[in-house]
PDB file of C-alpha atoms and ligand atoms in Angstrom:
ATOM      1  CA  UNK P  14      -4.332   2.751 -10.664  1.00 98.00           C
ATOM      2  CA  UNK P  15      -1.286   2.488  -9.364  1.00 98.00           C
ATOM      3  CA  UNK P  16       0.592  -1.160  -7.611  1.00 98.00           C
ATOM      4  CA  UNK P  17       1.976  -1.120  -4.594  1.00 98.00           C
ATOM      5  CA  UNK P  18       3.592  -3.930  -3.082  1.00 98.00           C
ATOM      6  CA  UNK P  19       2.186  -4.618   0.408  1.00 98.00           C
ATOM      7  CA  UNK P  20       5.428  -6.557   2.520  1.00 98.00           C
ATOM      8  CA  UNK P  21       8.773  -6.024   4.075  1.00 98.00           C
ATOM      9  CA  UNK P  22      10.170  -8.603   2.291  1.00 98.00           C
ATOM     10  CA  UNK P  23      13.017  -7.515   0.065  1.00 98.00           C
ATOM     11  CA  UNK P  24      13.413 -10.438  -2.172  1.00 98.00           C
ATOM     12  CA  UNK P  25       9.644  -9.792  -3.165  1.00 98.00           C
ATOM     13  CA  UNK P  26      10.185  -6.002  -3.781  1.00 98.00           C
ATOM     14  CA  UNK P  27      12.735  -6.968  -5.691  1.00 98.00           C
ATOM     15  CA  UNK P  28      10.781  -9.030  -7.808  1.00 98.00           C
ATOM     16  CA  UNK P  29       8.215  -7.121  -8.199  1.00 98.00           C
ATOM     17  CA  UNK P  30      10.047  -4.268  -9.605  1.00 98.00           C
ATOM     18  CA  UNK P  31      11.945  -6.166 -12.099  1.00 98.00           C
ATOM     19  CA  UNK P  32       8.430  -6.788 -13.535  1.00 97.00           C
ATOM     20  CA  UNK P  33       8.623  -2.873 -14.305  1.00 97.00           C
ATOM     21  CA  UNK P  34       4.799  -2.179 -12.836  1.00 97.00           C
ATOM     22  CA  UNK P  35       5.703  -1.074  -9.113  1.00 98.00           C
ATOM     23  CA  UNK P  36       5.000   1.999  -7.594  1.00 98.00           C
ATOM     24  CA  UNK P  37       5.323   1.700  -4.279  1.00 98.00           C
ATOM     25  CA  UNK P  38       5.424  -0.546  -0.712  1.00 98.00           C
ATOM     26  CA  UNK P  39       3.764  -0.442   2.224  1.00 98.00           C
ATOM     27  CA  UNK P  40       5.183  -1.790   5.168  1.00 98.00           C
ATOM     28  CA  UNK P  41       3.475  -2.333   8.443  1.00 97.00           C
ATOM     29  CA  UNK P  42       4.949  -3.433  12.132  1.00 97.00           C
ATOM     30  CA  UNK P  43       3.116  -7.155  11.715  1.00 97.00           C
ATOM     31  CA  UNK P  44       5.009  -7.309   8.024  1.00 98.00           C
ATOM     32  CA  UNK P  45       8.205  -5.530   9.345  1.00 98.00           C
ATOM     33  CA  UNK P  46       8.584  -8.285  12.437  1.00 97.00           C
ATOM     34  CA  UNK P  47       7.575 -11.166   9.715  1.00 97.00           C
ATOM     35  CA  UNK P  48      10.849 -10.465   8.087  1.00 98.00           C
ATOM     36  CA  UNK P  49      12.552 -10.797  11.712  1.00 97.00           C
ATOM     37  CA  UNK P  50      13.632  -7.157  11.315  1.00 97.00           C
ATOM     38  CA  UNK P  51      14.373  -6.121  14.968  1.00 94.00           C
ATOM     39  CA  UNK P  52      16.254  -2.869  16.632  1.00 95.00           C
ATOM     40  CA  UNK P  53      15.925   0.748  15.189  1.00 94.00           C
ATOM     41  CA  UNK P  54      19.198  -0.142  13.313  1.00 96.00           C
ATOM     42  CA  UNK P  55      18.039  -2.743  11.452  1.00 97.00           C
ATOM     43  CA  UNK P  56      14.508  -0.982  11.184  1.00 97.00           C
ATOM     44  CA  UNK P  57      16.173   2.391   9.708  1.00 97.00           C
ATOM     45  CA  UNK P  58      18.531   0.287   7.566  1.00 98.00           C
ATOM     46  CA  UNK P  59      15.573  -2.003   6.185  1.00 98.00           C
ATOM     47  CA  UNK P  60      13.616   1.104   4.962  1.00 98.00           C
ATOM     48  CA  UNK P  61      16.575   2.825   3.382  1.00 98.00           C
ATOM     49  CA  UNK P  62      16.798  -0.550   1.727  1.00 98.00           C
ATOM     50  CA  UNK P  63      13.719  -0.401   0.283  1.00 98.00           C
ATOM     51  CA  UNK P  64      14.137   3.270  -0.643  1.00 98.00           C
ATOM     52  CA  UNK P  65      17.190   1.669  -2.599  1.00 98.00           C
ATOM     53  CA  UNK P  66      15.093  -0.829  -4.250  1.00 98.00           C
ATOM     54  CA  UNK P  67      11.746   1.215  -5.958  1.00 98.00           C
ATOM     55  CA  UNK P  68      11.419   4.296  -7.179  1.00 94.00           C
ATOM     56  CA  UNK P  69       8.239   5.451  -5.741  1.00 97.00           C
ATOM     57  CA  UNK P  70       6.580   5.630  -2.088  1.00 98.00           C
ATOM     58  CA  UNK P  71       7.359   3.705   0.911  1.00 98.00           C
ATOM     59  CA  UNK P  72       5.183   3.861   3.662  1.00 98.00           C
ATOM     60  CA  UNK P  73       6.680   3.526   7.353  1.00 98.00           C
ATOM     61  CA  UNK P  74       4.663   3.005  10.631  1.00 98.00           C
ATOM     62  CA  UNK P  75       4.999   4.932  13.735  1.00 98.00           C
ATOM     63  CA  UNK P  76       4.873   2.877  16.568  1.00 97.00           C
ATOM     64  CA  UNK P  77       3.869   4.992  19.053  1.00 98.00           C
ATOM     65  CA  UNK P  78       0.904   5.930  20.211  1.00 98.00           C
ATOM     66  CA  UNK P  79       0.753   9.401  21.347  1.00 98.00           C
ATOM     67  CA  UNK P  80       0.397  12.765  19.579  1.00 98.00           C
ATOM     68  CA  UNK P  81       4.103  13.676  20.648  1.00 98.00           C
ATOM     69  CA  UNK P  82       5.623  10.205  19.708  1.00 98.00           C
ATOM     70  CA  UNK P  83       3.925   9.956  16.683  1.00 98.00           C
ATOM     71  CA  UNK P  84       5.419  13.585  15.429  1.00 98.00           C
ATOM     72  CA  UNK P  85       8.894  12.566  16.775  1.00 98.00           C
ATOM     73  CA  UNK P  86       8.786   9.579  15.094  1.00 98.00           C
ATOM     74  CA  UNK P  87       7.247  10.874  11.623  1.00 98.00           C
ATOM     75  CA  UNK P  88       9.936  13.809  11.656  1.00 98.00           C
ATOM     76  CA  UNK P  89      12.755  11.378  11.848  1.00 98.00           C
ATOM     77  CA  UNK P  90      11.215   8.347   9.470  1.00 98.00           C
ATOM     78  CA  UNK P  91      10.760  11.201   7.168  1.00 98.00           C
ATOM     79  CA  UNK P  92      14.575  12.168   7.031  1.00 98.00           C
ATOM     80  CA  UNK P  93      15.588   8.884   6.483  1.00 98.00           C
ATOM     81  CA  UNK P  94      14.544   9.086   2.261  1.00 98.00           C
ATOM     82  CA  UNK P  95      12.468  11.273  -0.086  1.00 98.00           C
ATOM     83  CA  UNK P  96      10.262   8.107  -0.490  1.00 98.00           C
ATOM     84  CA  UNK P  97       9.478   7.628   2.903  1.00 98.00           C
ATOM     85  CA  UNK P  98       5.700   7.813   3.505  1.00 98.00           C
ATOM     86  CA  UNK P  99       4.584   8.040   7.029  1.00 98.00           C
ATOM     87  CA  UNK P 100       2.216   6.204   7.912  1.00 98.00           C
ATOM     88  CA  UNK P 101      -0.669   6.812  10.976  1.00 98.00           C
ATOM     89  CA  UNK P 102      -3.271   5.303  12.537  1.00 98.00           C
ATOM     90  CA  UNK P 103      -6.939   7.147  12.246  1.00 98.00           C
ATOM     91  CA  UNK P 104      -6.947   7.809  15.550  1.00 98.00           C
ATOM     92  CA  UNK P 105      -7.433  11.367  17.650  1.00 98.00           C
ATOM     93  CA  UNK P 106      -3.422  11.905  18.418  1.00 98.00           C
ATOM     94  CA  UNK P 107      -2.658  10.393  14.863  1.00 98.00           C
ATOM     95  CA  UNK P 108      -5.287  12.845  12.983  1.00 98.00           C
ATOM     96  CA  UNK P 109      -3.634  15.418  14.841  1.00 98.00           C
ATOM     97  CA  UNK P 110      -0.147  13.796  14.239  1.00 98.00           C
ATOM     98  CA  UNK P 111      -1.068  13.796  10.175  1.00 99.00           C
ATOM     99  CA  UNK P 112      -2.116  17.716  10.597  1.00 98.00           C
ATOM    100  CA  UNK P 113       1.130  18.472  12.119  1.00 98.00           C
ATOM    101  CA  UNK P 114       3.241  16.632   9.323  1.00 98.00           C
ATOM    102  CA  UNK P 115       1.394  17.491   6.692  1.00 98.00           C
ATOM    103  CA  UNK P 116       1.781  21.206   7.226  1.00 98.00           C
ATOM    104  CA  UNK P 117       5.375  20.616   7.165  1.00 98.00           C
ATOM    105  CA  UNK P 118       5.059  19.053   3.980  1.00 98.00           C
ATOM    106  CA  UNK P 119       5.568  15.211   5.129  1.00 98.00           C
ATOM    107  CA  UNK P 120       3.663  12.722   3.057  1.00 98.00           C
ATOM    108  CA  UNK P 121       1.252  10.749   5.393  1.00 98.00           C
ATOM    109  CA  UNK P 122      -0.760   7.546   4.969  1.00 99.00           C
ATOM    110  CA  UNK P 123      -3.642   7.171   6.965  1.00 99.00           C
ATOM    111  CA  UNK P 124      -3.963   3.353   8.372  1.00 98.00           C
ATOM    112  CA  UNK P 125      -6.843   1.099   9.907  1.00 98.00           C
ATOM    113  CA  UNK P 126      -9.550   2.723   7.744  1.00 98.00           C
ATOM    114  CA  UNK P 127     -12.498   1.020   8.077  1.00 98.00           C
ATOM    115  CA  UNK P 128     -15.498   4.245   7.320  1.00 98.00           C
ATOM    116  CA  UNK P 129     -16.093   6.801   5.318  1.00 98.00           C
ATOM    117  CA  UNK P 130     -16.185   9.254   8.279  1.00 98.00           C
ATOM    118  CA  UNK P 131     -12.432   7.861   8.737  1.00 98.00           C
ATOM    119  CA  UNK P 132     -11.649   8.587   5.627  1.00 98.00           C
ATOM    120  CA  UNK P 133     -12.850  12.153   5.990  1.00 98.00           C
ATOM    121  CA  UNK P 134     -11.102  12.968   8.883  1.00 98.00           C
ATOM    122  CA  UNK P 135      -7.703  11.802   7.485  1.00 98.00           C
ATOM    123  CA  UNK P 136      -8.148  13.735   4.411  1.00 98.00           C
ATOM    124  CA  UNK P 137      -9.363  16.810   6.278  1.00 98.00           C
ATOM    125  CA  UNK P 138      -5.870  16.360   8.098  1.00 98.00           C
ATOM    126  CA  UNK P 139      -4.206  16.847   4.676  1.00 98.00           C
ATOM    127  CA  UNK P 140      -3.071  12.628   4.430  1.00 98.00           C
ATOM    128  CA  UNK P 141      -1.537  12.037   1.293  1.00 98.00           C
ATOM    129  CA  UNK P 142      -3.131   8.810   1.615  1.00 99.00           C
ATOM    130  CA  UNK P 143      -5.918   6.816   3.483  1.00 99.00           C
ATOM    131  CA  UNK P 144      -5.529   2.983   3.859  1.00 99.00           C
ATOM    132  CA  UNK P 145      -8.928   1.538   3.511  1.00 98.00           C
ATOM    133  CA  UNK P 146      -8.450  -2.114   4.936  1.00 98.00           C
ATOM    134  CA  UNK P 147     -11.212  -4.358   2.730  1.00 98.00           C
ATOM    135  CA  UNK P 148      -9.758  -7.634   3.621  1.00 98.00           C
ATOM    136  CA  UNK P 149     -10.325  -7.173   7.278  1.00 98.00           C
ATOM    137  CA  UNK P 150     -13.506  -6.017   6.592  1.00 98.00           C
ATOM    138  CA  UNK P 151     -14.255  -9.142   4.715  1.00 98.00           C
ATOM    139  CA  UNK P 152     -13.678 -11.305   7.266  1.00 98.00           C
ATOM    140  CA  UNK P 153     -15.550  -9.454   9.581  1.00 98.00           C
ATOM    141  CA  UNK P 154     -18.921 -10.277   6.947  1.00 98.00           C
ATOM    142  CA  UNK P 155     -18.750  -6.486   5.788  1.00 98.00           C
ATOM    143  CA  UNK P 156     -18.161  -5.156   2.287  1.00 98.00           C
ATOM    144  CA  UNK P 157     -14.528  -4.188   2.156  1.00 98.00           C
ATOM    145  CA  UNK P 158     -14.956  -3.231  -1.922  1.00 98.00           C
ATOM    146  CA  UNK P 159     -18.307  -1.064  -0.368  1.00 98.00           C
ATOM    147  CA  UNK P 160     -16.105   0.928   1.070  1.00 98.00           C
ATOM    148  CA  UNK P 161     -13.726   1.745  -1.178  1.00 99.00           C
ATOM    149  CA  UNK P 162     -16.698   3.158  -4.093  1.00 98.00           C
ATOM    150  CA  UNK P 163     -18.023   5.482  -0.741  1.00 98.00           C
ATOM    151  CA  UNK P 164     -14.499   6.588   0.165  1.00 99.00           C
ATOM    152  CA  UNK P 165     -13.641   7.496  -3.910  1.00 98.00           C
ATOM    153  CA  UNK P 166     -17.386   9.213  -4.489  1.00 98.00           C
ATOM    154  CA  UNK P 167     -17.194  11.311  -1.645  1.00 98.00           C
ATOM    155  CA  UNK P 168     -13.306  12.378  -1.812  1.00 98.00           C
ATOM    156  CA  UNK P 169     -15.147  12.854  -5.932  1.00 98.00           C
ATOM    157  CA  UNK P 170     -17.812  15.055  -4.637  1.00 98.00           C
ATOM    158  CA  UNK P 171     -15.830  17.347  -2.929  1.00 97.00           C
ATOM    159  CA  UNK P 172     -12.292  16.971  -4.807  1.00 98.00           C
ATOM    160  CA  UNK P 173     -10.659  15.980  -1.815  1.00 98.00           C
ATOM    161  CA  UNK P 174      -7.029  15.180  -3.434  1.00 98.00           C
ATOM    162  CA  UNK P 175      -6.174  12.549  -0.699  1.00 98.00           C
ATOM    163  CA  UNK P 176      -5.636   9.044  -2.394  1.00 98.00           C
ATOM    164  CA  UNK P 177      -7.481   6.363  -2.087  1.00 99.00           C
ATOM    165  CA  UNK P 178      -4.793   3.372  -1.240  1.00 99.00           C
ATOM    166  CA  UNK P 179      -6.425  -0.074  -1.313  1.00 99.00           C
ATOM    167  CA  UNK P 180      -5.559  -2.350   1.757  1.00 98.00           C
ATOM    168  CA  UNK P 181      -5.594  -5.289   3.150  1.00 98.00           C
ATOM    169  CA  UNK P 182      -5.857  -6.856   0.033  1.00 98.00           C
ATOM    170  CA  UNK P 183      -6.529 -11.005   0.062  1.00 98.00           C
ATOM    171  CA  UNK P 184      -6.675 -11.593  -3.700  1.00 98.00           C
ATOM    172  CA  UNK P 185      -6.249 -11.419  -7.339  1.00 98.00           C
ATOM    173  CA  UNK P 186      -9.992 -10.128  -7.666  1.00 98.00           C
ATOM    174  CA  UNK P 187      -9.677  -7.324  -4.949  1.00 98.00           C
ATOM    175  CA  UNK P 188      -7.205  -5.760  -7.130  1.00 98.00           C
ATOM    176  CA  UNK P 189      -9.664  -5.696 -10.117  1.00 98.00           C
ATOM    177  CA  UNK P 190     -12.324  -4.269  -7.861  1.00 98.00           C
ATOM    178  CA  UNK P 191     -11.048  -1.786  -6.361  1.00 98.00           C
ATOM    179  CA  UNK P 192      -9.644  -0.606  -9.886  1.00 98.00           C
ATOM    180  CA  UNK P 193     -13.110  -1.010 -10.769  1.00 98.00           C
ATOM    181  CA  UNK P 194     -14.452   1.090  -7.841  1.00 98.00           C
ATOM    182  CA  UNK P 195     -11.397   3.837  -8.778  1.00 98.00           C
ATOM    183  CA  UNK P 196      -8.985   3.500  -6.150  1.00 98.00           C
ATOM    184  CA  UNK P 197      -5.970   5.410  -6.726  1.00 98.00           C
ATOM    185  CA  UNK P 198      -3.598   2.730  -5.310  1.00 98.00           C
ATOM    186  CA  UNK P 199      -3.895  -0.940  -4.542  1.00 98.00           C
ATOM    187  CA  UNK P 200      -1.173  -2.357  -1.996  1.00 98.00           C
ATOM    188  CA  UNK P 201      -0.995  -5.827  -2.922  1.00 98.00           C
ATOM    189  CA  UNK P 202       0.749  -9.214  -1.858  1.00 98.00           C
ATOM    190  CA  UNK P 203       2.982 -10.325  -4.504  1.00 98.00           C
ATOM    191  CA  UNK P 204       1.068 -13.560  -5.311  1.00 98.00           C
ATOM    192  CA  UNK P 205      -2.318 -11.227  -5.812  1.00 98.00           C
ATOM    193  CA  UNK P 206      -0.269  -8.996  -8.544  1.00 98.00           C
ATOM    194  CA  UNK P 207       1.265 -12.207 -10.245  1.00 98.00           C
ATOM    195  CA  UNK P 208      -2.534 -13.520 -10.593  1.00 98.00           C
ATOM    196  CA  UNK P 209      -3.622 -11.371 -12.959  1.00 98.00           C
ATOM    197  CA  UNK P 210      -1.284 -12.457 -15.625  1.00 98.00           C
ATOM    198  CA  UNK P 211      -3.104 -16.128 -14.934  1.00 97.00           C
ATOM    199  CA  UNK P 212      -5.401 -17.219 -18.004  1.00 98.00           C
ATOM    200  CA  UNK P 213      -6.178 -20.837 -18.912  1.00 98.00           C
ATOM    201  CA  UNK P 214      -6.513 -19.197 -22.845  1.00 98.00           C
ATOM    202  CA  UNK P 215      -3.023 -17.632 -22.306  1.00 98.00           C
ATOM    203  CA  UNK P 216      -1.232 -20.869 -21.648  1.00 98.00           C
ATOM    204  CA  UNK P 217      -2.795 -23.092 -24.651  1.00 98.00           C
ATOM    205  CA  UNK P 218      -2.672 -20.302 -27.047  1.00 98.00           C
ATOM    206  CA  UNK P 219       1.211 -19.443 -25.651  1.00 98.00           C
ATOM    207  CA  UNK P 220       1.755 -23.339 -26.161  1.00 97.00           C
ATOM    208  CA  UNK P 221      -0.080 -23.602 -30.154  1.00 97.00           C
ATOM    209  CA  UNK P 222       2.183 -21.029 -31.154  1.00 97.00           C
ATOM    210  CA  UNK P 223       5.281 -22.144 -29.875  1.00 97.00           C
ATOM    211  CA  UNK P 224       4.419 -25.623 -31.342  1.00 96.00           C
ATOM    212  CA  UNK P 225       3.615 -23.919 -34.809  1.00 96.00           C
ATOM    213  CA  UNK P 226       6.881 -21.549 -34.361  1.00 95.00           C
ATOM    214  CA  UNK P 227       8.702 -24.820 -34.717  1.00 93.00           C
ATOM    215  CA  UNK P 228       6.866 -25.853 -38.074  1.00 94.00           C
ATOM    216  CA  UNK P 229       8.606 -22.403 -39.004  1.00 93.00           C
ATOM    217  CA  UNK P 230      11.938 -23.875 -38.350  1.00 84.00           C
ATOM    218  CA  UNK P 231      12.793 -22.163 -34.815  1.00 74.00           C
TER     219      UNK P 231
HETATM  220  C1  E4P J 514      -1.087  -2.021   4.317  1.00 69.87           C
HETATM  221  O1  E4P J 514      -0.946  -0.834   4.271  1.00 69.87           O
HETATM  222  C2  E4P J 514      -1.818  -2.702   5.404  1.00 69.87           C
HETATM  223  O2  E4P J 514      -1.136  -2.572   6.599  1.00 69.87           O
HETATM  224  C3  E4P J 514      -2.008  -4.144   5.023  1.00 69.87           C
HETATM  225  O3  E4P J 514      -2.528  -4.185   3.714  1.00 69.87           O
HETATM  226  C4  E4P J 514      -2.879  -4.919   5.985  1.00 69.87           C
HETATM  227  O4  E4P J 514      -3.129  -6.174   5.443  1.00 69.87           O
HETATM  228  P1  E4P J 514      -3.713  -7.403   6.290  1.00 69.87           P
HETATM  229  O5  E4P J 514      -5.122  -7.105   6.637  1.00 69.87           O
HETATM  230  O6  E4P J 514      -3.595  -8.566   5.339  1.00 69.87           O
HETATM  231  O7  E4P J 514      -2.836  -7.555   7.493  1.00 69.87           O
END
């Protein structure tokens, strides 16, 4: 499975890939304004930023709303880096919107997934990626993990080559669920990610052996 980190936040990204395990970001307009980034300058520059930062995908929202817009928009986020993923919302104008890019060879994530027949759609429409949001669903008393086993047995079933991204993820478990349901990608806060190193076991047996190391003379 492969980490993304899920924030605008450059300080983060940066920590995240000096751990050596990032593959990615995803960005969003709620994260983007978060960081105070404001004006298409700043907007283009932040992205290119983070292009500068990781080696791997970096997922960019349109924010329009319209077929048109959304195509504009996607053509010129696109030219901004080879990373640059754009990203769409699973609506009519943005399925169409990831038909058009993809057939120009644009990489496209597929946002605000909450179904299967979402899913489907996006993938049908050639996304490189559909966002499954399972923290959203969560808090709305649904089965956000559910959703991400349909989404990977049907894309299975049919061989549907459209990854699976993991979003909207609240916690360190999420991210061993959804590995364990076979997402391709998990978009994570950074706090999620650092949790899995956490293990009561870890830090007494870390602290025996440094105590012994010193009965070794270091
Ligand atoms: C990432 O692609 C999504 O936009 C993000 O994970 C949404 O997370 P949230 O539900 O915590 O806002």
């Amino acid at each position: 499975m492969k980490f993304f980190i899920d924030t605008a936040n450059l300080e983060q990204i940066r920590e995240a890939q000096s751990l050596g395990i990032l593959d990615g970001v995803t960005t969003n307009p709620s994260l983007m304004a978060k960081e105070g980034i404001v004006g298409d300058e700043n907007i283009i520059q932040h992205y290119k930023t983070i292009c500068e930062i990781v080696d791997g995908d970096v997922s960019a929202e349109v924010l329009s709303t319209d077929y048109e817009g959304m195509i504009k928009e996607g053509e010129e986020l696109a030219a901004l880096h080879p990373q640059i993923v754009v990203k769409v919302p699973v609506t009519k104008d943005g399925i169409k919107a990831i038909k058009y890019l993809s057939d120009k060879g644009i990489k496209t994530n597929c946002t605000l997934i909450f179904s299967p027949g979402q899913a489907l759609l996006a993938a049908k429409a050639g996304a490189t990626y559909v966002s499954p949001f399972i923290g959203r669903l969560d808090d709305n008393a649904s089965d956000g993990v559910d959703l991400i086993y349909k989404i990977v047995d049907m894309f299975g079933t049919y061989g549907i080559r459209t990854q699976v991204l993991a979003a909207s993820i609240r916690h360190t478990m999420h991210i061993i669920q959804c590995a364990e349901a076979g997402a391709d990608v998990a978009t994570c806060p950074l706090d999620a990610i650092l949790g899995l190193l956490k293990h009561p076991l870890t830090d007494i047996g870390l602290e025996k052996f440094i105590a012994d190391s010193k009965k070794m003379g270091k």
